[in-house]
PDB file of C-alpha atoms in Angstrom:
ATOM      1  CA  UNK A  23      95.768  95.707 -37.794  1.00  0.00           C
ATOM      2  CA  UNK A  24      98.928  94.483 -36.077  1.00  0.00           C
ATOM      3  CA  UNK A  25      98.678  93.006 -32.612  1.00  0.00           C
ATOM      4  CA  UNK A  26     100.206  95.026 -29.761  1.00  0.00           C
ATOM      5  CA  UNK A  27      99.565  92.704 -26.838  1.00  0.00           C
ATOM      6  CA  UNK A  28      98.378  89.157 -26.233  1.00  0.00           C
ATOM      7  CA  UNK A  29      97.829  87.229 -23.001  1.00  0.00           C
ATOM      8  CA  UNK A  30      97.323  83.466 -23.184  1.00  0.00           C
ATOM      9  CA  UNK A  31      96.115  81.525 -20.157  1.00  0.00           C
ATOM     10  CA  UNK A  32      97.762  83.907 -17.678  1.00  0.00           C
ATOM     11  CA  UNK A  33      97.541  82.818 -14.057  1.00  0.00           C
ATOM     12  CA  UNK A  34      98.813  84.547 -10.943  1.00  0.00           C
ATOM     13  CA  UNK A  35      98.421  83.602  -7.281  1.00  0.00           C
ATOM     14  CA  UNK A  36      99.549  85.176  -4.045  1.00  0.00           C
ATOM     15  CA  UNK A  37      99.887  82.238  -1.686  1.00  0.00           C
ATOM     16  CA  UNK A  38      96.617  80.323  -1.789  1.00  0.00           C
ATOM     17  CA  UNK A  39      94.728  83.238  -3.362  1.00  0.00           C
ATOM     18  CA  UNK A  40      94.494  82.831  -7.139  1.00  0.00           C
ATOM     19  CA  UNK A  41      94.049  86.375  -8.445  1.00  0.00           C
ATOM     20  CA  UNK A  42      94.211  85.660 -12.191  1.00  0.00           C
ATOM     21  CA  UNK A  43      92.690  82.367 -13.322  1.00  0.00           C
ATOM     22  CA  UNK A  44      93.479  81.919 -16.989  1.00  0.00           C
ATOM     23  CA  UNK A  45      93.330  85.338 -18.683  1.00  0.00           C
ATOM     24  CA  UNK A  46      93.115  85.434 -22.493  1.00  0.00           C
ATOM     25  CA  UNK A  47      93.224  88.926 -23.981  1.00  0.00           C
ATOM     26  CA  UNK A  48      94.472  90.527 -27.185  1.00  0.00           C
ATOM     27  CA  UNK A  49      94.917  94.205 -27.999  1.00  0.00           C
ATOM     28  CA  UNK A  50      95.544  95.664 -31.450  1.00  0.00           C
ATOM     29  CA  UNK A  51      97.967  98.498 -32.107  1.00  0.00           C
ATOM     30  CA  UNK A  52      96.333 101.889 -31.445  1.00  0.00           C
ATOM     31  CA  UNK A  53      93.437 100.224 -29.603  1.00  0.00           C
ATOM     32  CA  UNK A  54      92.107 101.545 -26.314  1.00  0.00           C
ATOM     33  CA  UNK A  55      90.533  98.919 -24.064  1.00  0.00           C
ATOM     34  CA  UNK A  56      89.151  99.216 -20.541  1.00  0.00           C
ATOM     35  CA  UNK A  57      89.148  96.691 -17.720  1.00  0.00           C
ATOM     36  CA  UNK A  58      86.146  97.017 -15.428  1.00  0.00           C
ATOM     37  CA  UNK A  59      85.016  95.029 -12.417  1.00  0.00           C
ATOM     38  CA  UNK A  60      84.726  95.191  -8.664  1.00  0.00           C
ATOM     39  CA  UNK A  61      87.735  95.900  -6.465  1.00  0.00           C
ATOM     40  CA  UNK A  62      89.698  92.679  -6.063  1.00  0.00           C
ATOM     41  CA  UNK A  63      88.665  91.267  -9.440  1.00  0.00           C
ATOM     42  CA  UNK A  64      92.273  91.227 -10.701  1.00  0.00           C
ATOM     43  CA  UNK A  65      92.490  94.360 -12.851  1.00  0.00           C
ATOM     44  CA  UNK A  66      95.576  95.864 -11.196  1.00  0.00           C
ATOM     45  CA  UNK A  67      97.360  92.519 -10.991  1.00  0.00           C
ATOM     46  CA  UNK A  68      96.743  91.952 -14.698  1.00  0.00           C
ATOM     47  CA  UNK A  69      98.385  95.284 -15.558  1.00  0.00           C
ATOM     48  CA  UNK A  70     101.327  94.604 -13.250  1.00  0.00           C
ATOM     49  CA  UNK A  71     101.854  91.235 -14.943  1.00  0.00           C
ATOM     50  CA  UNK A  72     101.897  92.850 -18.399  1.00  0.00           C
ATOM     51  CA  UNK A  73     104.607  95.248 -17.195  1.00  0.00           C
ATOM     52  CA  UNK A  74     106.444  92.276 -15.589  1.00  0.00           C
ATOM     53  CA  UNK A  75     106.244  93.900 -12.166  1.00  0.00           C
ATOM     54  CA  UNK A  76     104.652  90.605 -11.093  1.00  0.00           C
ATOM     55  CA  UNK A  77     105.940  87.290 -12.459  1.00  0.00           C
ATOM     56  CA  UNK A  78     103.151  85.098 -13.790  1.00  0.00           C
ATOM     57  CA  UNK A  79     102.644  81.516 -12.574  1.00  0.00           C
ATOM     58  CA  UNK A  80     101.370  80.110 -15.873  1.00  0.00           C
ATOM     59  CA  UNK A  81     100.542  81.237 -19.389  1.00  0.00           C
ATOM     60  CA  UNK A  82     102.341  83.542 -21.804  1.00  0.00           C
ATOM     61  CA  UNK A  83     102.380  87.255 -22.615  1.00  0.00           C
ATOM     62  CA  UNK A  84     103.378  88.622 -26.024  1.00  0.00           C
ATOM     63  CA  UNK A  85     104.310  92.193 -26.936  1.00  0.00           C
ATOM     64  CA  UNK A  86     104.181  92.921 -30.688  1.00  0.00           C
ATOM     65  CA  UNK A  87     104.392  89.181 -31.316  1.00  0.00           C
ATOM     66  CA  UNK A  88     107.419  88.551 -29.087  1.00  0.00           C
ATOM     67  CA  UNK A  89     106.972  86.531 -25.902  1.00  0.00           C
ATOM     68  CA  UNK A  90     108.048  88.656 -22.950  1.00  0.00           C
ATOM     69  CA  UNK A  91     107.487  85.914 -20.363  1.00  0.00           C
ATOM     70  CA  UNK A  92     109.971  83.508 -21.966  1.00  0.00           C
ATOM     71  CA  UNK A  93     113.073  82.512 -19.955  1.00  0.00           C
ATOM     72  CA  UNK A  94     116.002  84.889 -20.347  1.00  0.00           C
ATOM     73  CA  UNK A  95     113.975  87.901 -21.468  1.00  0.00           C
ATOM     74  CA  UNK A  96     115.509  91.245 -20.480  1.00  0.00           C
ATOM     75  CA  UNK A  97     112.844  92.558 -18.100  1.00  0.00           C
ATOM     76  CA  UNK A  98     114.178  96.115 -18.142  1.00  0.00           C
ATOM     77  CA  UNK A  99     114.095  96.200 -21.936  1.00  0.00           C
ATOM     78  CA  UNK A 100     110.442  95.136 -21.842  1.00  0.00           C
ATOM     79  CA  UNK A 101     109.560  97.773 -19.250  1.00  0.00           C
ATOM     80  CA  UNK A 102     111.044 100.455 -21.476  1.00  0.00           C
ATOM     81  CA  UNK A 103     108.328  99.567 -24.015  1.00  0.00           C
ATOM     82  CA  UNK A 104     105.425  99.248 -21.569  1.00  0.00           C
ATOM     83  CA  UNK A 105     104.593 102.399 -19.624  1.00  0.00           C
ATOM     84  CA  UNK A 106     102.498 102.114 -16.484  1.00  0.00           C
ATOM     85  CA  UNK A 107     100.843 104.804 -14.377  1.00  0.00           C
ATOM     86  CA  UNK A 108      99.372 104.033 -10.958  1.00  0.00           C
ATOM     87  CA  UNK A 109      96.646 105.661  -8.868  1.00  0.00           C
ATOM     88  CA  UNK A 110      99.366 106.845  -6.458  1.00  0.00           C
ATOM     89  CA  UNK A 111     101.412 109.324  -8.467  1.00  0.00           C
ATOM     90  CA  UNK A 112     104.813 107.941  -7.341  1.00  0.00           C
ATOM     91  CA  UNK A 113     106.686 111.114  -8.286  1.00  0.00           C
ATOM     92  CA  UNK A 114     110.024 111.648  -6.577  1.00  0.00           C
ATOM     93  CA  UNK A 115     109.248 114.367  -3.988  1.00  0.00           C
ATOM     94  CA  UNK A 116     112.799 115.746  -3.879  1.00  0.00           C
ATOM     95  CA  UNK A 117     112.921 116.376  -7.651  1.00  0.00           C
ATOM     96  CA  UNK A 118     111.285 119.038  -9.782  1.00  0.00           C
ATOM     97  CA  UNK A 119     108.688 118.003 -12.335  1.00  0.00           C
ATOM     98  CA  UNK A 120     111.263 118.372 -15.125  1.00  0.00           C
ATOM     99  CA  UNK A 121     113.785 116.228 -13.243  1.00  0.00           C
ATOM    100  CA  UNK A 122     111.122 113.569 -12.622  1.00  0.00           C
ATOM    101  CA  UNK A 123     110.276 113.414 -16.313  1.00  0.00           C
ATOM    102  CA  UNK A 124     113.867 113.405 -17.625  1.00  0.00           C
ATOM    103  CA  UNK A 125     115.381 110.944 -15.152  1.00  0.00           C
ATOM    104  CA  UNK A 126     114.520 107.693 -16.925  1.00  0.00           C
ATOM    105  CA  UNK A 127     115.123 108.912 -20.489  1.00  0.00           C
ATOM    106  CA  UNK A 128     118.611 110.009 -19.426  1.00  0.00           C
ATOM    107  CA  UNK A 129     119.485 107.013 -17.253  1.00  0.00           C
ATOM    108  CA  UNK A 130     117.706 104.239 -19.162  1.00  0.00           C
ATOM    109  CA  UNK A 131     117.487 105.448 -22.761  1.00  0.00           C
ATOM    110  CA  UNK A 132     120.814 107.291 -22.566  1.00  0.00           C
ATOM    111  CA  UNK A 133     119.486 110.542 -23.984  1.00  0.00           C
ATOM    112  CA  UNK A 134     121.711 113.607 -23.634  1.00  0.00           C
ATOM    113  CA  UNK A 135     120.436 116.020 -20.997  1.00  0.00           C
ATOM    114  CA  UNK A 136     119.539 118.727 -23.526  1.00  0.00           C
ATOM    115  CA  UNK A 137     117.531 116.315 -25.701  1.00  0.00           C
ATOM    116  CA  UNK A 138     115.757 114.745 -22.700  1.00  0.00           C
ATOM    117  CA  UNK A 139     114.804 118.182 -21.385  1.00  0.00           C
ATOM    118  CA  UNK A 140     113.623 119.430 -24.783  1.00  0.00           C
ATOM    119  CA  UNK A 141     111.380 116.377 -25.222  1.00  0.00           C
ATOM    120  CA  UNK A 142     110.135 116.661 -21.641  1.00  0.00           C
ATOM    121  CA  UNK A 143     109.269 120.353 -22.024  1.00  0.00           C
ATOM    122  CA  UNK A 144     107.363 119.575 -25.234  1.00  0.00           C
ATOM    123  CA  UNK A 145     105.334 116.898 -23.423  1.00  0.00           C
ATOM    124  CA  UNK A 146     104.705 119.124 -20.418  1.00  0.00           C
ATOM    125  CA  UNK A 147     103.519 121.879 -22.741  1.00  0.00           C
ATOM    126  CA  UNK A 148     101.262 119.422 -24.609  1.00  0.00           C
ATOM    127  CA  UNK A 149      99.512 118.523 -21.377  1.00  0.00           C
ATOM    128  CA  UNK A 150      99.300 121.971 -19.828  1.00  0.00           C
ATOM    129  CA  UNK A 151     102.191 121.684 -17.386  1.00  0.00           C
ATOM    130  CA  UNK A 152     104.890 123.815 -19.013  1.00  0.00           C
ATOM    131  CA  UNK A 153     104.635 126.409 -16.250  1.00  0.00           C
ATOM    132  CA  UNK A 154     105.106 123.711 -13.582  1.00  0.00           C
ATOM    133  CA  UNK A 155     108.410 122.317 -14.883  1.00  0.00           C
ATOM    134  CA  UNK A 156     110.465 123.729 -11.990  1.00  0.00           C
ATOM    135  CA  UNK A 157     107.907 123.029  -9.252  1.00  0.00           C
ATOM    136  CA  UNK A 158     108.224 120.167  -6.786  1.00  0.00           C
ATOM    137  CA  UNK A 159     105.366 117.637  -6.635  1.00  0.00           C
ATOM    138  CA  UNK A 160     104.009 118.877  -3.305  1.00  0.00           C
ATOM    139  CA  UNK A 161     103.323 122.244  -4.939  1.00  0.00           C
ATOM    140  CA  UNK A 162     101.002 120.653  -7.515  1.00  0.00           C
ATOM    141  CA  UNK A 163      97.361 119.670  -7.277  1.00  0.00           C
ATOM    142  CA  UNK A 164      96.505 115.978  -7.417  1.00  0.00           C
ATOM    143  CA  UNK A 165      95.385 116.329 -11.027  1.00  0.00           C
ATOM    144  CA  UNK A 166      98.625 118.069 -11.973  1.00  0.00           C
ATOM    145  CA  UNK A 167     100.660 115.371 -10.213  1.00  0.00           C
ATOM    146  CA  UNK A 168      98.808 112.649 -12.092  1.00  0.00           C
ATOM    147  CA  UNK A 169      99.299 114.454 -15.396  1.00  0.00           C
ATOM    148  CA  UNK A 170     103.014 114.738 -14.575  1.00  0.00           C
ATOM    149  CA  UNK A 171     103.103 110.994 -13.854  1.00  0.00           C
ATOM    150  CA  UNK A 172     101.527 110.284 -17.247  1.00  0.00           C
ATOM    151  CA  UNK A 173     104.039 112.607 -18.947  1.00  0.00           C
ATOM    152  CA  UNK A 174     106.868 110.788 -17.150  1.00  0.00           C
ATOM    153  CA  UNK A 175     105.632 107.477 -18.592  1.00  0.00           C
ATOM    154  CA  UNK A 176     105.276 108.978 -22.081  1.00  0.00           C
ATOM    155  CA  UNK A 177     108.830 110.366 -21.958  1.00  0.00           C
ATOM    156  CA  UNK A 178     110.059 106.765 -22.296  1.00  0.00           C
ATOM    157  CA  UNK A 179     108.317 106.523 -25.699  1.00  0.00           C
ATOM    158  CA  UNK A 180     106.398 103.371 -24.765  1.00  0.00           C
ATOM    159  CA  UNK A 181     104.673 101.126 -27.301  1.00  0.00           C
ATOM    160  CA  UNK A 182     101.747 100.640 -24.932  1.00  0.00           C
ATOM    161  CA  UNK A 183     100.512 102.546 -21.892  1.00  0.00           C
ATOM    162  CA  UNK A 184      98.872 100.849 -18.908  1.00  0.00           C
ATOM    163  CA  UNK A 185      96.729 103.033 -16.644  1.00  0.00           C
ATOM    164  CA  UNK A 186      95.698 101.657 -13.263  1.00  0.00           C
ATOM    165  CA  UNK A 187      92.769 103.561 -11.737  1.00  0.00           C
ATOM    166  CA  UNK A 188      94.581 106.821 -12.412  1.00  0.00           C
ATOM    167  CA  UNK A 189      91.642 108.971 -11.257  1.00  0.00           C
ATOM    168  CA  UNK A 190      90.620 107.077  -8.123  1.00  0.00           C
ATOM    169  CA  UNK A 191      92.862 109.075  -5.763  1.00  0.00           C
ATOM    170  CA  UNK A 192      91.691 112.439  -7.101  1.00  0.00           C
ATOM    171  CA  UNK A 193      89.062 114.845  -5.884  1.00  0.00           C
ATOM    172  CA  UNK A 194      86.060 114.719  -8.236  1.00  0.00           C
ATOM    173  CA  UNK A 195      86.724 118.159  -9.706  1.00  0.00           C
ATOM    174  CA  UNK A 196      90.249 117.094 -10.736  1.00  0.00           C
ATOM    175  CA  UNK A 197      89.183 113.898 -12.510  1.00  0.00           C
ATOM    176  CA  UNK A 198      88.217 115.699 -15.700  1.00  0.00           C
ATOM    177  CA  UNK A 199      91.645 117.157 -16.397  1.00  0.00           C
ATOM    178  CA  UNK A 200      93.282 113.711 -16.221  1.00  0.00           C
ATOM    179  CA  UNK A 201      90.588 112.140 -18.400  1.00  0.00           C
ATOM    180  CA  UNK A 202      91.217 114.903 -20.955  1.00  0.00           C
ATOM    181  CA  UNK A 203      94.859 113.795 -21.134  1.00  0.00           C
ATOM    182  CA  UNK A 204      93.797 110.208 -21.783  1.00  0.00           C
ATOM    183  CA  UNK A 205      91.348 111.346 -24.473  1.00  0.00           C
ATOM    184  CA  UNK A 206      94.160 113.256 -26.173  1.00  0.00           C
ATOM    185  CA  UNK A 207      96.408 110.193 -26.053  1.00  0.00           C
ATOM    186  CA  UNK A 208      93.663 108.006 -27.518  1.00  0.00           C
ATOM    187  CA  UNK A 209      93.124 110.492 -30.333  1.00  0.00           C
ATOM    188  CA  UNK A 210      96.861 110.451 -31.062  1.00  0.00           C
ATOM    189  CA  UNK A 211      96.828 106.658 -31.509  1.00  0.00           C
ATOM    190  CA  UNK A 212      98.455 105.515 -28.265  1.00  0.00           C
ATOM    191  CA  UNK A 213      97.725 101.862 -27.462  1.00  0.00           C
ATOM    192  CA  UNK A 214      96.233 101.789 -23.977  1.00  0.00           C
ATOM    193  CA  UNK A 215      94.880  99.245 -21.512  1.00  0.00           C
ATOM    194  CA  UNK A 216      93.012 101.058 -18.755  1.00  0.00           C
ATOM    195  CA  UNK A 217      91.665  99.744 -15.462  1.00  0.00           C
ATOM    196  CA  UNK A 218      88.951 102.136 -14.387  1.00  0.00           C
ATOM    197  CA  UNK A 219      85.889 102.701 -12.232  1.00  0.00           C
ATOM    198  CA  UNK A 220      84.850 105.625 -14.466  1.00  0.00           C
ATOM    199  CA  UNK A 221      82.186 103.791 -16.470  1.00  0.00           C
ATOM    200  CA  UNK A 222      81.018 106.801 -18.455  1.00  0.00           C
ATOM    201  CA  UNK A 223      84.595 107.401 -19.535  1.00  0.00           C
ATOM    202  CA  UNK A 224      85.103 103.731 -20.442  1.00  0.00           C
ATOM    203  CA  UNK A 225      81.939 103.887 -22.510  1.00  0.00           C
ATOM    204  CA  UNK A 226      83.236 106.940 -24.356  1.00  0.00           C
ATOM    205  CA  UNK A 227      86.869 106.037 -24.983  1.00  0.00           C
ATOM    206  CA  UNK A 228      87.189 102.256 -25.221  1.00  0.00           C
ATOM    207  CA  UNK A 229      86.905 100.220 -28.388  1.00  0.00           C
ATOM    208  CA  UNK A 230      86.364  97.173 -26.176  1.00  0.00           C
ATOM    209  CA  UNK A 231      85.525  96.648 -22.524  1.00  0.00           C
ATOM    210  CA  UNK A 232      86.555  93.594 -20.491  1.00  0.00           C
ATOM    211  CA  UNK A 233      84.580  92.711 -17.363  1.00  0.00           C
ATOM    212  CA  UNK A 234      86.693  90.878 -14.776  1.00  0.00           C
ATOM    213  CA  UNK A 235      85.171  88.808 -11.999  1.00  0.00           C
ATOM    214  CA  UNK A 236      87.257  86.811  -9.534  1.00  0.00           C
ATOM    215  CA  UNK A 237      90.270  86.612 -11.833  1.00  0.00           C
ATOM    216  CA  UNK A 238      88.556  85.690 -15.089  1.00  0.00           C
ATOM    217  CA  UNK A 239      87.278  87.733 -18.010  1.00  0.00           C
ATOM    218  CA  UNK A 240      83.597  86.986 -17.679  1.00  0.00           C
ATOM    219  CA  UNK A 241      82.556  89.025 -20.682  1.00  0.00           C
ATOM    220  CA  UNK A 242      83.968  91.366 -23.297  1.00  0.00           C
ATOM    221  CA  UNK A 243      82.641  93.467 -26.122  1.00  0.00           C
ATOM    222  CA  UNK A 244      82.202  96.959 -27.529  1.00  0.00           C
ATOM    223  CA  UNK A 245      81.017  99.429 -24.880  1.00  0.00           C
ATOM    224  CA  UNK A 246      77.645 100.067 -26.513  1.00  0.00           C
ATOM    225  CA  UNK A 247      76.793  96.376 -26.044  1.00  0.00           C
ATOM    226  CA  UNK A 248      78.519  95.842 -22.699  1.00  0.00           C
ATOM    227  CA  UNK A 249      76.766  98.763 -21.040  1.00  0.00           C
ATOM    228  CA  UNK A 250      73.324  98.385 -22.644  1.00  0.00           C
ATOM    229  CA  UNK A 251      72.791  94.630 -22.963  1.00  0.00           C
ATOM    230  CA  UNK A 252      75.452  92.530 -21.194  1.00  0.00           C
ATOM    231  CA  UNK A 253      75.027  88.792 -21.624  1.00  0.00           C
ATOM    232  CA  UNK A 254      76.119  87.681 -18.163  1.00  0.00           C
ATOM    233  CA  UNK A 255      73.916  88.123 -15.093  1.00  0.00           C
ATOM    234  CA  UNK A 256      76.937  89.095 -12.957  1.00  0.00           C
ATOM    235  CA  UNK A 257      77.845  91.858 -15.424  1.00  0.00           C
ATOM    236  CA  UNK A 258      74.275  93.151 -15.275  1.00  0.00           C
ATOM    237  CA  UNK A 259      74.355  93.187 -11.462  1.00  0.00           C
ATOM    238  CA  UNK A 260      77.646  95.094 -11.427  1.00  0.00           C
ATOM    239  CA  UNK A 261      76.470  97.700 -13.916  1.00  0.00           C
ATOM    240  CA  UNK A 262      73.109  98.148 -12.165  1.00  0.00           C
ATOM    241  CA  UNK A 263      74.979  98.923  -8.952  1.00  0.00           C
ATOM    242  CA  UNK A 264      77.180 101.407 -10.804  1.00  0.00           C
ATOM    243  CA  UNK A 265      74.108 103.091 -12.328  1.00  0.00           C
ATOM    244  CA  UNK A 266      72.406 103.334  -8.910  1.00  0.00           C
ATOM    245  CA  UNK A 267      75.550 105.027  -7.601  1.00  0.00           C
ATOM    246  CA  UNK A 268      75.375 107.553 -10.442  1.00  0.00           C
ATOM    247  CA  UNK A 269      78.651 106.443 -12.030  1.00  0.00           C
ATOM    248  CA  UNK A 270      77.300 105.645 -15.514  1.00  0.00           C
TER     249      UNK A 270
END
């Protein structure tokens, strides 16, 4: 299977704090992988580096075999191919849902308004938001806002979708509807790299799970192995704490 994403020796520091300390990771096309680990382990920074929202200090990142961290790369062109959704929904509050979703396809991809709106309505309908197209974000529930944010990312037709703790800001009863969207995307073949604290979901959806600890990938493997018999003591400690909290 073709390779969608590769990170080689990626390092990133903020001042004296080294957040990523030599990350090596590869993702195949249509693969869904989850990043797990304690808060502060580097998951969000890793995703932001893949999207080039954060410049890396060392290493290389490749998208479909092309290095996107090479000098002279068009950052905006890369970001058109790499969608990212954050835990904060980041919808424009003064725009309707439809306007939020069509803005980038019109401005960045140059789609005619009618085409952008037709594609947006189809996506909104696919994810149960067709009746919310004319609403403003503050009229939506948190789960609906997060689904709208995912639709907005999908409207750019990305090659890969990065999801950064997209359920962590939601009330527990709203988590399920967002996870259903991600399940549907996985079933449709979308390549996804997901940072999550939802261990049961990671176990269900991921082909591989990466455990980050202090900026390194301490361990990786299929979820059935990672969650039942991790090799590293630190991974075992983390998962035991998650189990005690009822999150797995």
